[in-house]
Coordinates of C-alpha atoms in Angstrom, one line a residue:
M1 CA 50.9 -7.0 153.8
S2 CA 48.3 -6.2 156.5
K3 CA 45.5 -3.7 156.0
K4 CA 47.7 -1.2 157.9
S5 CA 50.2 -1.2 155.0
R6 CA 51.0 2.3 153.7
V7 CA 49.7 1.3 150.3
W8 CA 46.2 1.4 151.7
N9 CA 46.6 5.1 152.1
F10 CA 45.9 5.3 148.4
F11 CA 43.3 2.6 148.0
Y12 CA 39.8 1.8 149.2
K13 CA 38.9 -1.8 149.8
E14 CA 35.7 -2.5 148.0
S15 CA 35.8 -6.2 148.5
D16 CA 38.3 -8.9 149.2
T17 CA 39.3 -9.0 145.5
V18 CA 38.7 -5.5 144.3
A19 CA 40.3 -2.2 145.5
I20 CA 39.6 1.4 144.3
C21 CA 42.4 3.8 143.7
C22 CA 41.8 7.0 145.6
L23 CA 43.8 9.0 143.1
C24 CA 42.3 8.0 139.7
H25 CA 39.2 6.3 141.0
K26 CA 39.6 3.1 139.0
N27 CA 38.9 -0.4 140.1
Y28 CA 41.7 -2.9 140.4
S29 CA 41.6 -6.7 140.8
R30 CA 43.7 -8.1 143.7
K31 CA 44.5 -11.6 142.5
G32 CA 45.6 -13.6 145.5
R33 CA 44.3 -10.8 147.7
G34 CA 47.8 -9.2 147.9
T35 CA 49.0 -5.7 147.3
T36 CA 51.7 -6.2 144.7
C37 CA 49.5 -5.1 141.9
L38 CA 48.4 -2.0 143.9
R39 CA 52.1 -1.0 144.5
N40 CA 52.8 -1.6 140.8
H41 CA 49.8 0.6 139.9
L42 CA 51.2 3.4 142.1
K43 CA 54.6 3.1 140.6
S44 CA 53.3 3.2 137.0
K45 CA 50.5 5.8 137.4
H46 CA 51.4 7.8 140.5
P47 CA 55.2 7.8 140.9
A48 CA 55.3 10.7 143.4
E49 CA 52.9 8.9 145.7
F50 CA 54.8 5.7 145.2
L51 CA 57.9 7.3 146.6
T52 CA 56.2 8.1 149.9
L53 CA 55.8 4.4 150.6
S54 CA 59.4 4.2 151.7
E55 CA 59.4 7.4 153.7
N56 CA 58.5 6.3 157.2
D57 CA 58.5 9.8 158.7
I58 CA 55.8 11.0 156.4
K59 CA 52.1 10.4 157.1
Y60 CA 50.4 10.6 153.7
M61 CA 46.6 10.2 153.6
V62 CA 44.5 10.8 150.6
K63 CA 41.3 8.9 151.5
T64 CA 38.4 10.0 149.4
E65 CA 35.5 8.8 151.5
I66 CA 32.9 11.6 151.2
N67 CA 31.7 13.3 154.4
D68 CA 30.7 16.8 155.4
N69 CA 34.2 18.0 156.3
A70 CA 36.4 16.0 153.9
S71 CA 37.6 17.3 150.5
V72 CA 39.2 15.5 147.6
H73 CA 42.8 16.2 146.4
T74 CA 43.3 14.8 142.9
N75 CA 45.4 15.9 140.0
L76 CA 44.6 14.9 136.4
Q77 CA 47.9 13.8 134.8
L78 CA 48.9 11.8 131.8
H79 CA 51.1 8.7 132.3
D80 CA 52.1 5.6 130.4
A81 CA 49.6 2.8 130.2
D82 CA 49.2 0.8 133.4
P83 CA 50.1 -2.9 132.7
L84 CA 47.9 -4.0 135.5
E85 CA 44.7 -2.2 134.5
V86 CA 42.3 -5.2 134.7
Q87 CA 39.5 -3.2 136.4
R88 CA 35.9 -3.3 135.1
V89 CA 36.1 -1.1 132.1
S90 CA 32.4 -0.4 132.0
D91 CA 32.4 1.1 135.5
S92 CA 35.4 3.3 134.6
D93 CA 33.8 4.6 131.4
E94 CA 30.6 5.3 133.4
T95 CA 32.5 7.3 136.0
Y96 CA 34.3 9.3 133.3
A97 CA 31.0 10.1 131.6
S98 CA 29.6 11.3 135.0
D99 CA 32.6 13.5 135.5
E100 CA 32.2 15.0 132.1
K101 CA 28.5 15.7 132.6
L102 CA 29.3 17.4 135.9
A103 CA 32.0 19.5 134.2
L104 CA 29.6 20.5 131.4
M105 CA 26.9 21.4 133.9
I106 CA 29.3 23.8 135.6
A107 CA 30.1 25.4 132.2
Q108 CA 26.5 25.5 130.9
H109 CA 24.7 26.8 133.9
D110 CA 27.3 29.3 135.1
Y111 CA 28.0 27.6 138.4
S112 CA 31.1 28.5 140.3
F113 CA 33.6 25.7 140.6
S114 CA 33.3 26.0 144.4
F115 CA 29.8 24.7 144.0
I116 CA 31.0 21.1 143.8
N117 CA 32.6 21.4 147.3
S118 CA 29.5 22.8 148.9
V119 CA 28.0 20.7 151.7
G120 CA 24.6 20.5 150.0
F121 CA 25.9 19.2 146.7
V122 CA 28.2 16.7 148.4
N123 CA 25.4 15.3 150.5
F124 CA 23.1 15.2 147.5
I125 CA 25.7 13.1 145.5
K126 CA 26.3 10.9 148.6
V127 CA 22.6 10.0 148.7
L128 CA 22.1 9.8 144.9
Q129 CA 25.2 7.7 144.2
P130 CA 27.4 6.8 147.2
R131 CA 30.1 5.2 145.0
Y132 CA 30.6 8.4 143.0
V133 CA 33.7 10.3 144.1
I134 CA 33.7 14.1 143.7
N135 CA 37.0 15.2 142.3
T136 CA 38.9 18.4 142.9
V137 CA 38.1 21.7 141.2
S138 CA 41.3 21.3 139.1
Y139 CA 40.2 17.9 137.8
Y140 CA 37.0 19.3 136.3
E141 CA 38.8 22.5 135.2
N142 CA 41.3 20.3 133.3
M143 CA 38.6 18.1 131.9
L144 CA 36.9 21.2 130.4
C145 CA 40.1 23.0 129.2
Q146 CA 41.8 19.9 127.8
D147 CA 39.6 17.0 126.7
I148 CA 36.3 18.8 126.1
Y149 CA 37.9 21.9 124.6
R150 CA 39.9 19.9 122.1
R151 CA 37.0 17.7 121.1
M152 CA 34.8 20.8 120.5
Q153 CA 37.5 22.4 118.4
T154 CA 37.6 19.3 116.3
Q155 CA 33.8 19.3 115.9
L156 CA 33.9 23.0 115.0
K157 CA 36.5 22.3 112.2
Q158 CA 34.2 19.7 110.8
Q159 CA 31.2 22.1 110.8
L160 CA 33.2 24.9 109.1
V161 CA 34.2 22.6 106.3
M162 CA 30.6 22.2 105.4
L163 CA 30.0 25.9 105.0
D164 CA 31.0 27.4 101.6
S165 CA 30.9 31.0 102.9
V166 CA 30.9 32.6 106.3
S167 CA 30.5 36.0 107.9
L168 CA 32.4 37.0 111.0
A169 CA 31.4 39.4 113.8
T170 CA 33.6 40.9 116.5
S171 CA 32.4 42.5 119.7
I172 CA 33.7 43.5 123.1
S173 CA 32.0 44.1 126.4
W174 CA 33.3 45.6 129.6
R175 CA 31.9 45.6 133.1
T176 CA 32.7 47.4 136.3
G177 CA 36.0 46.3 137.7
G178 CA 37.9 46.0 134.4
Q179 CA 36.5 42.6 133.4
G180 CA 35.9 42.2 129.7
L181 CA 35.1 39.7 127.0
L182 CA 36.3 39.8 123.4
S183 CA 34.2 37.6 121.0
L184 CA 34.7 36.4 117.4
S185 CA 31.6 34.7 116.1
C186 CA 31.0 33.0 112.8
H187 CA 27.7 32.9 110.8
G188 CA 26.9 30.7 107.8
I189 CA 24.2 28.7 106.0
S190 CA 24.8 25.0 105.2
N191 CA 24.1 23.4 101.8
D192 CA 20.7 22.1 103.2
F193 CA 19.8 25.7 104.2
Q194 CA 20.3 25.4 108.0
Y195 CA 21.4 28.6 109.7
K196 CA 24.6 28.1 111.7
Q197 CA 26.3 30.2 114.3
F198 CA 29.5 29.4 116.1
H199 CA 31.9 31.2 118.4
L200 CA 35.4 30.9 117.1
K201 CA 37.0 32.7 120.0
C202 CA 36.0 34.0 123.4
E203 CA 38.8 35.8 125.2
A204 CA 38.4 36.8 128.8
L205 CA 40.0 40.2 129.5
D206 CA 41.0 42.0 132.6
G207 CA 42.2 45.5 133.4
R208 CA 45.7 44.7 132.1
H209 CA 44.5 44.5 128.5
T210 CA 45.0 48.1 127.3
E211 CA 46.5 47.5 123.9
D212 CA 44.8 48.4 120.7
V213 CA 41.7 46.2 120.4
A214 CA 41.4 46.5 116.7
C215 CA 45.0 45.3 116.2
R216 CA 44.3 42.5 118.7
I217 CA 41.2 41.5 116.6
R218 CA 43.3 41.2 113.4
I219 CA 45.8 38.9 115.2
I220 CA 42.9 36.8 116.7
I221 CA 41.3 36.4 113.3
S222 CA 44.6 35.3 111.7
N223 CA 45.3 32.8 114.4
V224 CA 41.8 31.4 114.5
C225 CA 41.8 30.9 110.7
Q226 CA 45.0 29.0 111.0
E227 CA 44.0 26.9 114.1
L228 CA 40.5 26.0 112.7
Q229 CA 41.8 25.7 109.1
L230 CA 39.3 28.3 107.9
P231 CA 40.4 29.7 104.5
K232 CA 40.2 33.5 104.3
E233 CA 38.6 33.1 100.9
K234 CA 35.5 31.8 102.7
I235 CA 35.1 35.0 104.7
N236 CA 32.4 37.2 103.1
C237 CA 32.6 40.1 105.5
I238 CA 33.4 41.1 109.1
I239 CA 30.8 43.0 111.2
R240 CA 32.5 45.0 114.0
D241 CA 30.9 46.8 117.0
E242 CA 32.0 50.1 118.3
G243 CA 34.6 48.7 120.6
T244 CA 36.4 46.6 117.9
C245 CA 36.4 49.1 115.1
T246 CA 39.6 50.9 114.1
P247 CA 39.6 54.6 115.0
G248 CA 37.7 56.6 112.5
S249 CA 36.1 53.6 110.7
I250 CA 32.3 53.1 110.4
V251 CA 30.6 51.0 113.1
E252 CA 28.8 48.2 111.3
C253 CA 26.9 46.8 114.3
N254 CA 23.4 48.2 113.7
V255 CA 22.4 47.8 117.3
H256 CA 25.3 50.0 118.4
L257 CA 24.5 52.5 115.7
L258 CA 20.9 52.9 117.0
K259 CA 22.2 53.2 120.5
L260 CA 24.5 56.0 119.4
C261 CA 21.6 57.8 117.8
V262 CA 19.7 57.7 121.0
K263 CA 22.7 58.7 123.1
Y264 CA 23.4 61.9 121.2
A265 CA 19.8 62.8 120.8
L266 CA 19.3 62.6 124.5
E267 CA 22.5 64.5 125.3
S268 CA 21.2 67.4 123.2
N269 CA 17.8 67.6 125.0
E270 CA 18.3 69.0 128.5
H271 CA 14.7 68.7 129.6
L272 CA 14.6 64.9 128.8
K273 CA 17.8 64.4 130.7
Q274 CA 16.3 66.1 133.7
L275 CA 13.2 63.9 133.5
D276 CA 15.3 60.8 133.3
A277 CA 17.3 61.9 136.4
K278 CA 14.0 62.5 138.3
C279 CA 12.7 59.1 137.3
L280 CA 15.9 57.4 138.5
Q281 CA 15.7 59.3 141.8
I282 CA 12.1 58.2 142.4
A283 CA 12.9 54.5 141.5
K284 CA 16.0 54.6 143.8
H285 CA 13.8 55.8 146.7
F286 CA 11.5 52.8 146.5
E287 CA 14.3 50.3 145.9
Q288 CA 16.2 51.5 149.0
S289 CA 13.0 51.4 151.2
P290 CA 10.9 48.2 151.2
I291 CA 8.4 50.0 153.5
A292 CA 8.0 52.8 150.9
Y293 CA 7.6 50.3 148.1
N294 CA 5.1 48.2 150.0
H295 CA 3.0 51.3 150.6
L296 CA 3.2 52.3 147.0
K297 CA 2.0 48.8 146.1
Y298 CA -0.9 49.1 148.6
I299 CA -2.0 52.4 147.0
H300 CA -1.8 50.9 143.5
E301 CA -3.5 47.6 144.2
K302 CA -5.8 48.3 147.1
Q303 CA -6.8 51.9 146.9
L304 CA -6.8 52.2 143.1
N305 CA -7.8 48.6 142.5
R306 CA -5.2 48.2 139.7
E307 CA -3.4 45.0 138.5
P308 CA -0.2 44.2 140.4
L309 CA 3.1 45.4 138.9
Q310 CA 6.6 44.0 139.6
L311 CA 9.3 46.0 141.4
M312 CA 10.7 48.9 139.4
E313 CA 14.2 48.0 138.5
H314 CA 16.9 50.3 137.2
N315 CA 20.5 50.1 136.3
H316 CA 22.7 51.7 139.1
N317 CA 25.6 52.0 136.6
H318 CA 23.4 54.0 134.2
S319 CA 24.8 55.6 131.1
H320 CA 22.9 57.0 128.1
L321 CA 24.1 54.0 126.1
D322 CA 21.9 51.9 128.4
W323 CA 18.8 54.0 127.4
N324 CA 16.7 50.9 127.0
A325 CA 16.9 50.2 130.7
I326 CA 15.5 53.7 131.4
F327 CA 12.9 53.2 128.6
R328 CA 11.6 50.1 130.5
L329 CA 11.7 51.9 133.8
K330 CA 9.6 54.8 132.5
S331 CA 7.1 52.4 130.9
R332 CA 6.5 50.9 134.4
M333 CA 6.3 54.3 136.0
L334 CA 3.7 55.4 133.5
K335 CA 1.5 52.4 134.6
L336 CA 2.1 53.5 138.3
K337 CA 1.5 57.2 137.5
D338 CA -1.6 57.6 139.7
A339 CA -0.1 55.7 142.6
L340 CA 3.1 57.7 142.4
S341 CA 1.2 61.0 142.4
L342 CA -0.8 60.0 145.5
Y343 CA 2.3 58.8 147.3
A344 CA 4.2 62.1 146.4
E345 CA 1.3 64.2 147.8
E346 CA 1.2 62.1 151.0
Y347 CA 5.0 62.0 151.7
N348 CA 6.2 65.2 150.0
M349 CA 8.4 63.2 147.7
V350 CA 9.9 64.4 144.4
K351 CA 6.9 64.9 142.2
I352 CA 6.4 64.5 138.4
Y353 CA 4.0 67.2 137.2
P354 CA 1.2 66.6 134.6
D355 CA 3.1 68.3 131.7
E356 CA 6.1 66.2 132.6
W357 CA 4.1 63.0 132.5
L358 CA 2.9 64.0 129.1
D359 CA 6.5 64.5 127.8
I360 CA 7.4 61.1 129.3
D361 CA 4.5 59.5 127.5
L362 CA 5.3 61.1 124.1
G363 CA 9.0 60.4 124.5
Q364 CA 8.2 56.8 125.0
R365 CA 6.2 56.7 121.8
V366 CA 9.1 58.2 119.9
I367 CA 11.6 55.7 121.3
Q368 CA 9.4 52.6 121.2
P369 CA 10.2 51.8 117.5
I370 CA 13.9 51.9 118.2
E371 CA 13.4 49.6 121.2
E372 CA 11.5 47.2 119.0
I373 CA 14.2 47.3 116.3
V374 CA 17.0 46.7 118.8
N375 CA 15.2 43.7 120.1
I376 CA 14.7 42.3 116.6
L377 CA 18.3 42.9 115.5
S378 CA 19.6 41.5 118.8
G379 CA 18.0 38.1 118.0
T380 CA 20.4 35.3 117.3
S381 CA 18.9 34.6 113.9
A382 CA 18.6 38.3 112.8
T383 CA 20.4 38.8 109.5
A384 CA 21.4 41.8 107.3
S385 CA 18.3 41.4 105.1
S386 CA 16.1 43.2 107.6
V387 CA 18.4 46.2 108.2
I388 CA 17.4 48.4 105.3
P389 CA 13.6 47.7 105.7
L390 CA 13.7 48.4 109.5
I391 CA 15.8 51.6 109.1
A392 CA 13.3 52.8 106.4
A393 CA 10.4 52.1 108.7
L394 CA 12.1 53.9 111.6
R395 CA 12.8 56.9 109.3
D396 CA 9.1 57.1 108.4
S397 CA 8.1 56.7 112.0
L398 CA 10.3 59.6 113.2
R399 CA 9.1 61.9 110.4
T400 CA 5.5 61.2 111.5
D401 CA 6.4 62.0 115.1
V402 CA 8.0 65.3 114.1
H403 CA 4.7 66.2 112.5
N404 CA 2.3 64.8 115.1
F405 CA 4.1 66.1 118.2
V406 CA 4.6 69.6 117.0
S407 CA 2.6 70.9 120.0
S408 CA 5.4 69.7 122.3
V409 CA 8.6 71.6 121.7
T410 CA 10.6 69.1 123.7
I411 CA 9.4 66.0 122.0
C412 CA 9.3 67.4 118.5
S413 CA 12.9 68.6 119.0
F414 CA 13.9 65.2 120.3
A415 CA 12.3 63.3 117.3
R416 CA 14.0 65.7 114.9
K417 CA 17.4 65.2 116.4
L418 CA 16.9 61.4 116.4
L419 CA 16.0 61.6 112.7
E420 CA 19.1 63.7 112.0
E421 CA 21.3 61.2 113.8
L422 CA 19.7 58.3 111.9
E423 CA 20.2 59.9 108.5
S424 CA 23.8 60.7 109.4
R425 CA 24.9 57.4 110.9
C426 CA 23.0 55.0 108.7
S427 CA 23.4 56.8 105.4
T428 CA 26.0 54.2 104.2
I429 CA 23.7 51.3 104.7
T430 CA 21.8 51.9 101.5
T431 CA 25.1 52.0 99.5
D432 CA 26.6 48.9 101.1
I433 CA 26.4 46.0 98.7
K434 CA 26.1 43.4 101.4
Y435 CA 23.0 45.0 102.8
L436 CA 21.5 45.6 99.3
M437 CA 22.1 42.0 98.2
A438 CA 20.8 40.6 101.5
T439 CA 17.6 42.6 101.2
Y440 CA 17.0 41.7 97.6
L441 CA 17.6 38.0 98.2
D442 CA 15.1 38.0 101.1
P443 CA 11.7 37.0 99.5
R444 CA 9.9 39.1 102.0
Y445 CA 11.4 42.4 100.7
K446 CA 13.2 42.0 97.4
Q447 CA 13.3 45.5 95.8
A448 CA 10.5 47.1 97.8
F449 CA 12.8 49.5 99.6
F450 CA 15.1 50.3 96.7
T451 CA 15.4 53.3 94.4
H452 CA 15.8 52.6 90.7
Q453 CA 19.6 53.2 91.0
E454 CA 19.9 50.8 93.9
A455 CA 17.8 48.1 92.1
Q456 CA 20.1 48.5 89.1
L457 CA 23.2 48.2 91.2
V458 CA 22.0 45.0 92.8
T459 CA 21.0 43.4 89.5
E460 CA 24.4 44.2 87.9
E461 CA 26.3 42.8 91.0
L462 CA 24.1 39.6 91.0
L463 CA 24.6 39.0 87.3
A464 CA 28.4 39.5 87.6
Q465 CA 28.6 37.0 90.5
L466 CA 26.4 34.5 88.6
C467 CA 28.6 34.7 85.6
R468 CA 31.7 34.1 87.7
T469 CA 30.2 30.9 89.1
H470 CA 29.7 29.4 85.6
I471 CA 26.0 28.7 85.7
Q472 CA 24.8 25.6 84.0
Q473 CA 21.8 25.4 81.7
W474 CA 18.7 26.6 83.5
Q475 CA 15.3 25.1 83.0
P476 CA 12.1 27.1 83.7
P477 CA 10.2 25.7 86.7
M478 CA 6.7 24.3 86.4
K479 CA 5.3 25.7 89.6
I480 CA 6.0 28.2 92.3
A481 CA 6.3 27.4 96.0
K482 CA 5.2 29.9 98.6
V483 CA 5.9 29.9 102.3
A484 CA 3.5 32.0 104.3
S485 CA 2.5 32.6 107.9
N486 CA -0.6 33.9 109.5
V487 CA 1.2 35.2 112.6
K488 CA 0.5 38.9 113.3
N489 CA 2.6 41.0 115.5
E490 CA 1.1 44.4 116.3
S491 CA 3.6 47.1 117.0
K492 CA 4.4 50.6 115.8
I493 CA 7.4 49.5 113.7
D494 CA 5.3 46.6 112.2
S495 CA 2.6 48.9 111.1
F496 CA 5.1 51.2 109.2
L497 CA 6.8 48.1 107.6
D498 CA 3.5 46.6 106.4
N499 CA 2.4 50.0 105.1
M500 CA 5.5 50.5 103.0
L501 CA 5.3 46.9 101.6
T502 CA 1.7 47.4 100.7
L503 CA 2.4 50.6 98.9
S504 CA 5.3 49.1 97.0
N505 CA 3.2 46.3 95.6
T506 CA 1.7 48.6 92.9
S507 CA 5.0 49.8 91.5
T508 CA 7.6 47.2 92.2
E509 CA 6.8 44.8 89.3
A510 CA 7.0 47.4 86.6
S511 CA 10.2 49.1 87.8
T512 CA 12.1 45.9 88.6
S513 CA 11.3 43.5 85.8
L514 CA 14.1 43.0 83.3
H515 CA 13.8 44.2 79.7
S516 CA 12.8 41.1 78.0
Q517 CA 12.1 37.4 78.8
S518 CA 13.9 36.5 75.7
Q519 CA 17.3 37.7 77.1
S520 CA 19.9 35.4 78.6
Q521 CA 18.9 32.6 81.0
L522 CA 20.5 34.4 83.9
K523 CA 18.3 37.5 83.4
N524 CA 15.3 35.2 82.9
L525 CA 16.1 33.7 86.3
L526 CA 16.1 37.0 88.0
Y527 CA 13.0 38.1 86.1
L528 CA 11.1 35.1 87.4
Y529 CA 12.3 35.8 91.0
N530 CA 11.2 39.4 90.7
S531 CA 7.8 38.4 89.3
E532 CA 6.9 36.2 92.2
P533 CA 4.8 37.8 94.9
R534 CA 6.7 38.6 98.1
V535 CA 6.0 36.2 101.0
E536 CA 4.5 37.4 104.2
R537 CA 6.8 39.3 106.5
Q538 CA 6.6 36.7 109.3
S539 CA 7.9 34.0 107.0
D540 CA 11.3 32.5 107.2
P541 CA 13.4 33.5 104.1
I542 CA 15.8 30.5 104.5
T543 CA 12.9 28.1 104.6
W544 CA 11.5 29.7 101.4
W545 CA 14.8 29.2 99.5
R546 CA 15.1 25.6 100.7
S547 CA 11.7 24.8 99.2
N548 CA 12.4 26.5 95.9
N549 CA 15.0 24.4 94.2
K550 CA 14.3 26.0 90.8
Y551 CA 16.6 28.8 91.9
S552 CA 19.5 26.5 92.7
A553 CA 21.8 28.7 90.6
L554 CA 21.4 31.4 93.1
F555 CA 21.9 29.2 96.2
P556 CA 25.7 30.0 96.7
I557 CA 25.0 33.7 96.6
V558 CA 21.9 33.4 98.8
R559 CA 23.9 31.5 101.4
R560 CA 26.7 34.1 101.3
Y561 CA 24.5 37.2 101.9
L562 CA 21.6 35.9 104.0
S563 CA 24.1 34.6 106.6
T564 CA 25.5 38.1 107.2
P565 CA 24.5 39.1 110.8
A566 CA 22.6 42.3 111.5
A567 CA 24.5 43.1 114.6
S568 CA 27.6 42.1 116.6
I569 CA 26.6 41.7 120.2
A570 CA 27.6 38.1 121.0
S571 CA 30.0 39.2 123.7
E572 CA 27.1 40.8 125.6
R573 CA 25.0 37.6 125.5
I574 CA 27.9 35.4 126.7
F575 CA 29.0 37.9 129.3
D576 CA 25.5 38.1 130.9
I577 CA 25.5 34.3 131.5
S578 CA 29.1 34.0 132.8
K579 CA 29.2 36.0 136.0
S580 CA 30.2 33.1 138.2
L581 CA 33.0 32.2 135.8
Y582 CA 34.5 35.7 136.1
S583 CA 34.1 35.5 139.9
D584 CA 36.2 32.4 139.7
M585 CA 38.8 34.3 137.7
Q586 CA 39.1 36.9 140.5
V587 CA 40.0 34.1 143.0
G588 CA 42.6 32.3 140.9
L589 CA 41.1 30.8 137.7
C590 CA 43.6 31.8 135.0
P591 CA 42.2 33.9 132.1
E592 CA 43.4 31.4 129.5
N593 CA 41.2 28.7 131.0
V594 CA 38.3 31.1 131.5
S595 CA 38.5 31.8 127.7
K596 CA 38.4 28.1 126.9
I597 CA 35.4 27.6 129.2
L598 CA 33.7 30.6 127.6
F599 CA 34.3 29.0 124.2
I600 CA 32.7 25.7 125.5
K601 CA 29.7 27.6 127.0
A602 CA 29.1 29.6 123.8
N603 CA 29.2 26.5 121.5
L604 CA 27.4 23.9 123.7
K605 CA 24.1 24.2 121.9
A606 CA 25.5 24.7 118.4
L607 CA 27.7 21.6 118.7
E608 CA 25.0 19.6 120.5
Q609 CA 27.1 18.8 123.5
V610 CA 24.2 18.8 125.9

């Protein structure tokens, strides 16, 4: 055949003896420089295109030479093995690896799939590697949702097998426009005391999902356990946020609990609500007028000779549940107080009066510990062991504020209402065995925050669990290992925590020691643990347990309770880094594939895919 043969519509001639398939981008040897092997390849691998060779009235071109205006049209399909695949295997493998890295880059960095068709990216690849052929969007979508997704599921199964106990957490997030994300995460500690966190399910939601979320969660958990071969006996507990709880049940996500406390305390204080509205109105004025903001900046930096501050940002879709956004806004406004006052005098803008500035300042001091605790509990490695100590420190902080700010009726009332909400919503935490056990097994806290009854409850539960595990003969250790840190973190909540731990040092040993060292070996084990000094609060409890093998009898219980998460906000984290993916869903990417890509994105780091 001549070069004008229809078969060359599907191949690119690299040399006299090698041709590249424009459909699957593989190299083929042309023995004898004919096209028979090329026709056979089309017949075997691309039967639909092969049929067009005999249709003279159809002009079928799928050239994939990269230029500014051309796009690639390729479908990823599975066919029988090609008998004439004698191309250079190493080049083919390298091309597939490049395709996979590009697909993972799209998932990891939240690029829209349309990015690969942009002129800038195409030209960049053309210069970087002229031989690399950019495939269609569907090709990379299928690569993520088929090959990579299946491989990561297999890896996740292998990881779950190595955990003898796990805690689950469910959360849901919604955004304007009816887009949502339902997340099921898994937390555990491996036998070598490495903290593990995986996302078992990430389900993209749209406005059509109106069914009972709590019922949906039960179905998801059941299906995931079956798919990933996770025995339900391994599940220690399930932490649910407000959106995934059954009606009337207790919200176990402590971040959401604290947000609810602030929400209802603010709603009951009309004066603070008015101040918040005024602050938002002022911020909106400067955000809508660059000239006004530049003049404010000139007053602050040039006239007052103050350090530059970044633009005041606020959440246009504000609700009281997003109180921390307003907290940060008011913190910035307090630093701009003098400049704002001068600007208001000059331009007759909405003005904040001196007594209002004082209430804003005092209100910030009341809320600051809650902001700090929310940030701590929102960390990816935050566990249930810190919940009771942090809530106890917050309680003391609010009681102090009620006493110190008595001169301000507004702020004193606000602090008192916050304290009431905290006592009401967090009252069950100190009776919940998972929080009690986690706190006790944290060498930073042990029984420092327990009453005598709570300490007795934990001891009895721990002994019962030890007996059930059939403990072997225990030998007393020769020396005690200690993990400490010199890191200091000054903050209001830190000072209250350190104070409470210092005060408890004088009384804990006498009240928590067991009756006699001559009792059973199990009680002796707990006696020794209680008698050890608590490690510094900045230390890592998991590292401490890993370096204290003398307590190996306690290891299964430690791994079970110290893996319990303090909050359930995984969906918020994933949602915030998936905006482009949801934009793709609006223009045609199916929710099922979005869910699979969200799963890949959430587990990339944990499963070491990048």
